[in-house]
Amino acid sequence: MNFLELTKERYSTRAFSAQAVEEEKINYLLECARRAPSACNKQPWHFVVVETAEARNKVQQCYNRDWIKQAPLYIIIYAANEQAWRREEDEKNHADIDAAIATEHICLAASALELGSCWVCNFDVKALQAAFPLGEQWHPVAILPIGYPANTPNKPSPRKEMSQITSRF
């Protein structure tokens, strides 16, 4: 599948089958994330793989929605501001940007493996940090529920017209 086709196939999965995700596929997702680009190659990220029932329950307490409970696997993406590159002119920290790039690498790799994923950013940050403590420098950026989709979307999500989102000079 070419890249454009892959991006068209990917959607936010909110219904998962009970089928477990194979270890080799989990490793593939993590390797794709590890190879994501980051500003000045700082790689200010850490990936927490959540598989056990006890650990999954902790995630579910931080984002209490019924649909997320179906996913057999979560990957939590953390970032460390102190490890990230900062733009000299305005000190803009790129930790969250770098973590977002790695997150999307996981999402697209999941689609290539016929797995579903969904970005979750609306979670209880303090509760998640307490449940999966990596140290004060680390903050969670996203939770990715991952698994085999239980269904397919009815229609692609609408996209703005190219003319609405681009300028040429």
XYZ file of C-alpha atoms in Angstrom:
169
model
C 0.000 0.000 0.000
C 1.370 3.419 -0.842
C 1.534 6.067 1.856
C -1.490 8.067 0.700
C -3.608 4.916 0.658
C -2.386 4.066 4.164
C -3.392 7.518 5.434
C -6.817 7.101 3.844
C -7.300 3.718 5.511
C -6.373 4.877 9.011
C -9.208 5.966 11.255
C -9.810 6.372 14.980
C -10.923 2.942 16.120
C -13.410 2.922 18.985
C -14.533 -0.700 18.828
C -12.049 -3.534 19.300
C -12.283 -7.309 19.135
C -11.045 -9.346 22.087
C -8.169 -10.785 20.028
C -4.775 -10.140 21.614
C -2.119 -8.271 19.652
C 0.814 -10.527 18.838
C 4.171 -9.728 20.428
C 5.905 -9.350 17.061
C 3.348 -6.712 16.067
C 3.828 -4.833 19.335
C 7.580 -4.870 18.739
C 7.041 -3.635 15.180
C 4.955 -0.696 16.435
C 7.608 0.213 18.991
C 10.386 -0.009 16.414
C 8.439 2.294 14.089
C 8.064 4.769 16.971
C 11.744 4.475 17.862
C 12.663 5.435 14.303
C 10.477 8.541 14.251
C 12.275 11.806 13.600
C 12.785 14.257 16.436
C 14.265 17.740 16.628
C 18.064 17.417 16.635
C 17.536 13.666 17.148
C 16.967 14.186 20.892
C 14.287 11.447 21.061
C 12.678 12.818 24.263
C 10.132 10.027 24.501
C 9.336 6.896 26.426
C 6.726 4.268 25.550
C 4.809 2.408 28.248
C 3.206 -0.808 26.973
C 0.128 -1.702 29.002
C -1.113 -5.289 28.588
C -2.070 -6.855 31.924
C -5.616 -6.582 33.242
C -4.400 -4.741 36.339
C -2.416 -2.184 34.344
C -5.212 -1.787 31.783
C -7.615 -1.027 34.632
C -5.289 1.771 35.789
C -5.459 3.360 32.330
C -9.231 2.988 32.281
C -9.457 4.898 35.571
C -7.644 7.795 33.903
C -9.955 7.841 30.881
C -13.288 6.367 31.889
C -15.048 5.553 28.613
C -16.684 2.229 27.817
C -15.165 1.875 24.363
C -11.554 2.048 25.582
C -12.096 -0.989 27.826
C -12.364 -3.205 24.730
C -8.794 -2.559 23.594
C -6.437 -5.373 24.570
C -3.387 -3.096 24.574
C -2.464 0.490 25.347
C 0.717 2.337 24.576
C 1.238 5.479 26.629
C 3.582 8.000 25.091
C 5.566 10.109 27.556
C 7.838 13.074 26.830
C 10.557 14.812 28.811
C 10.896 18.557 28.321
C 14.438 18.568 29.709
C 15.579 16.092 27.062
C 14.066 17.912 24.098
C 15.529 20.427 21.705
C 14.542 24.065 22.244
C 14.451 26.604 19.484
C 17.041 29.279 20.263
C 14.992 32.286 19.163
C 12.012 31.770 21.482
C 12.951 28.719 23.614
C 10.045 26.711 22.169
C 10.317 23.189 23.537
C 9.749 20.405 20.999
C 9.150 17.479 23.395
C 5.421 17.240 22.700
C 5.941 17.714 18.965
C 8.506 14.912 18.887
C 6.247 12.662 20.963
C 3.353 13.410 18.601
C 5.424 12.383 15.600
C 6.300 9.082 17.290
C 2.649 8.603 18.245
C 1.510 9.001 14.675
C 4.202 6.586 13.513
C 2.584 4.011 15.828
C -0.897 4.803 14.493
C 0.142 4.459 10.861
C 2.179 1.316 11.551
C -0.868 -0.153 13.295
C -2.987 0.509 10.208
C -0.380 -1.161 8.021
C -0.740 -4.245 10.267
C -4.567 -4.047 10.076
C -4.722 -2.965 13.714
C -6.828 -0.100 14.967
C -5.738 2.777 17.185
C -7.121 6.015 18.528
C -5.355 9.071 19.954
C -6.539 9.793 23.487
C -5.375 13.079 24.961
C -8.325 13.838 27.266
C -7.181 11.903 30.336
C -6.399 12.584 33.975
C -2.710 13.506 33.700
C -1.885 13.304 37.413
C -3.640 9.956 37.836
C -1.829 8.512 34.807
C 1.536 9.760 36.082
C 0.788 8.197 39.472
C -0.259 4.905 37.894
C 2.824 4.700 35.656
C 5.520 6.810 37.333
C 8.602 7.469 35.234
C 9.910 10.364 37.284
C 9.180 14.053 37.525
C 10.736 14.939 34.184
C 8.256 12.765 32.259
C 4.710 13.773 31.314
C 2.162 11.719 29.385
C 1.268 13.071 25.948
C -1.145 10.449 24.625
C -2.699 7.078 25.280
C -3.109 4.806 22.271
C -5.607 1.983 22.650
C -4.564 -0.616 20.077
C -6.176 -3.814 18.842
C -8.006 -5.523 16.038
C -10.996 -3.426 14.964
C -14.409 -4.907 15.697
C -15.926 -2.971 12.819
C -15.069 -0.568 10.045
C -16.057 3.074 9.841
C -19.200 3.924 7.886
C -17.504 6.700 5.954
C -14.195 8.546 5.972
C -13.959 11.509 8.319
C -14.526 14.747 6.437
C -11.462 16.713 5.465
C -11.176 20.364 4.614
C -10.628 21.238 0.980
C -6.982 21.678 -0.023
C -7.634 25.357 -0.761
C -8.728 25.872 2.865
C -5.488 24.596 4.346
C -2.766 25.630 1.934
C -1.208 28.805 0.606
C 1.224 29.153 -2.256
C 3.501 32.056 -2.896
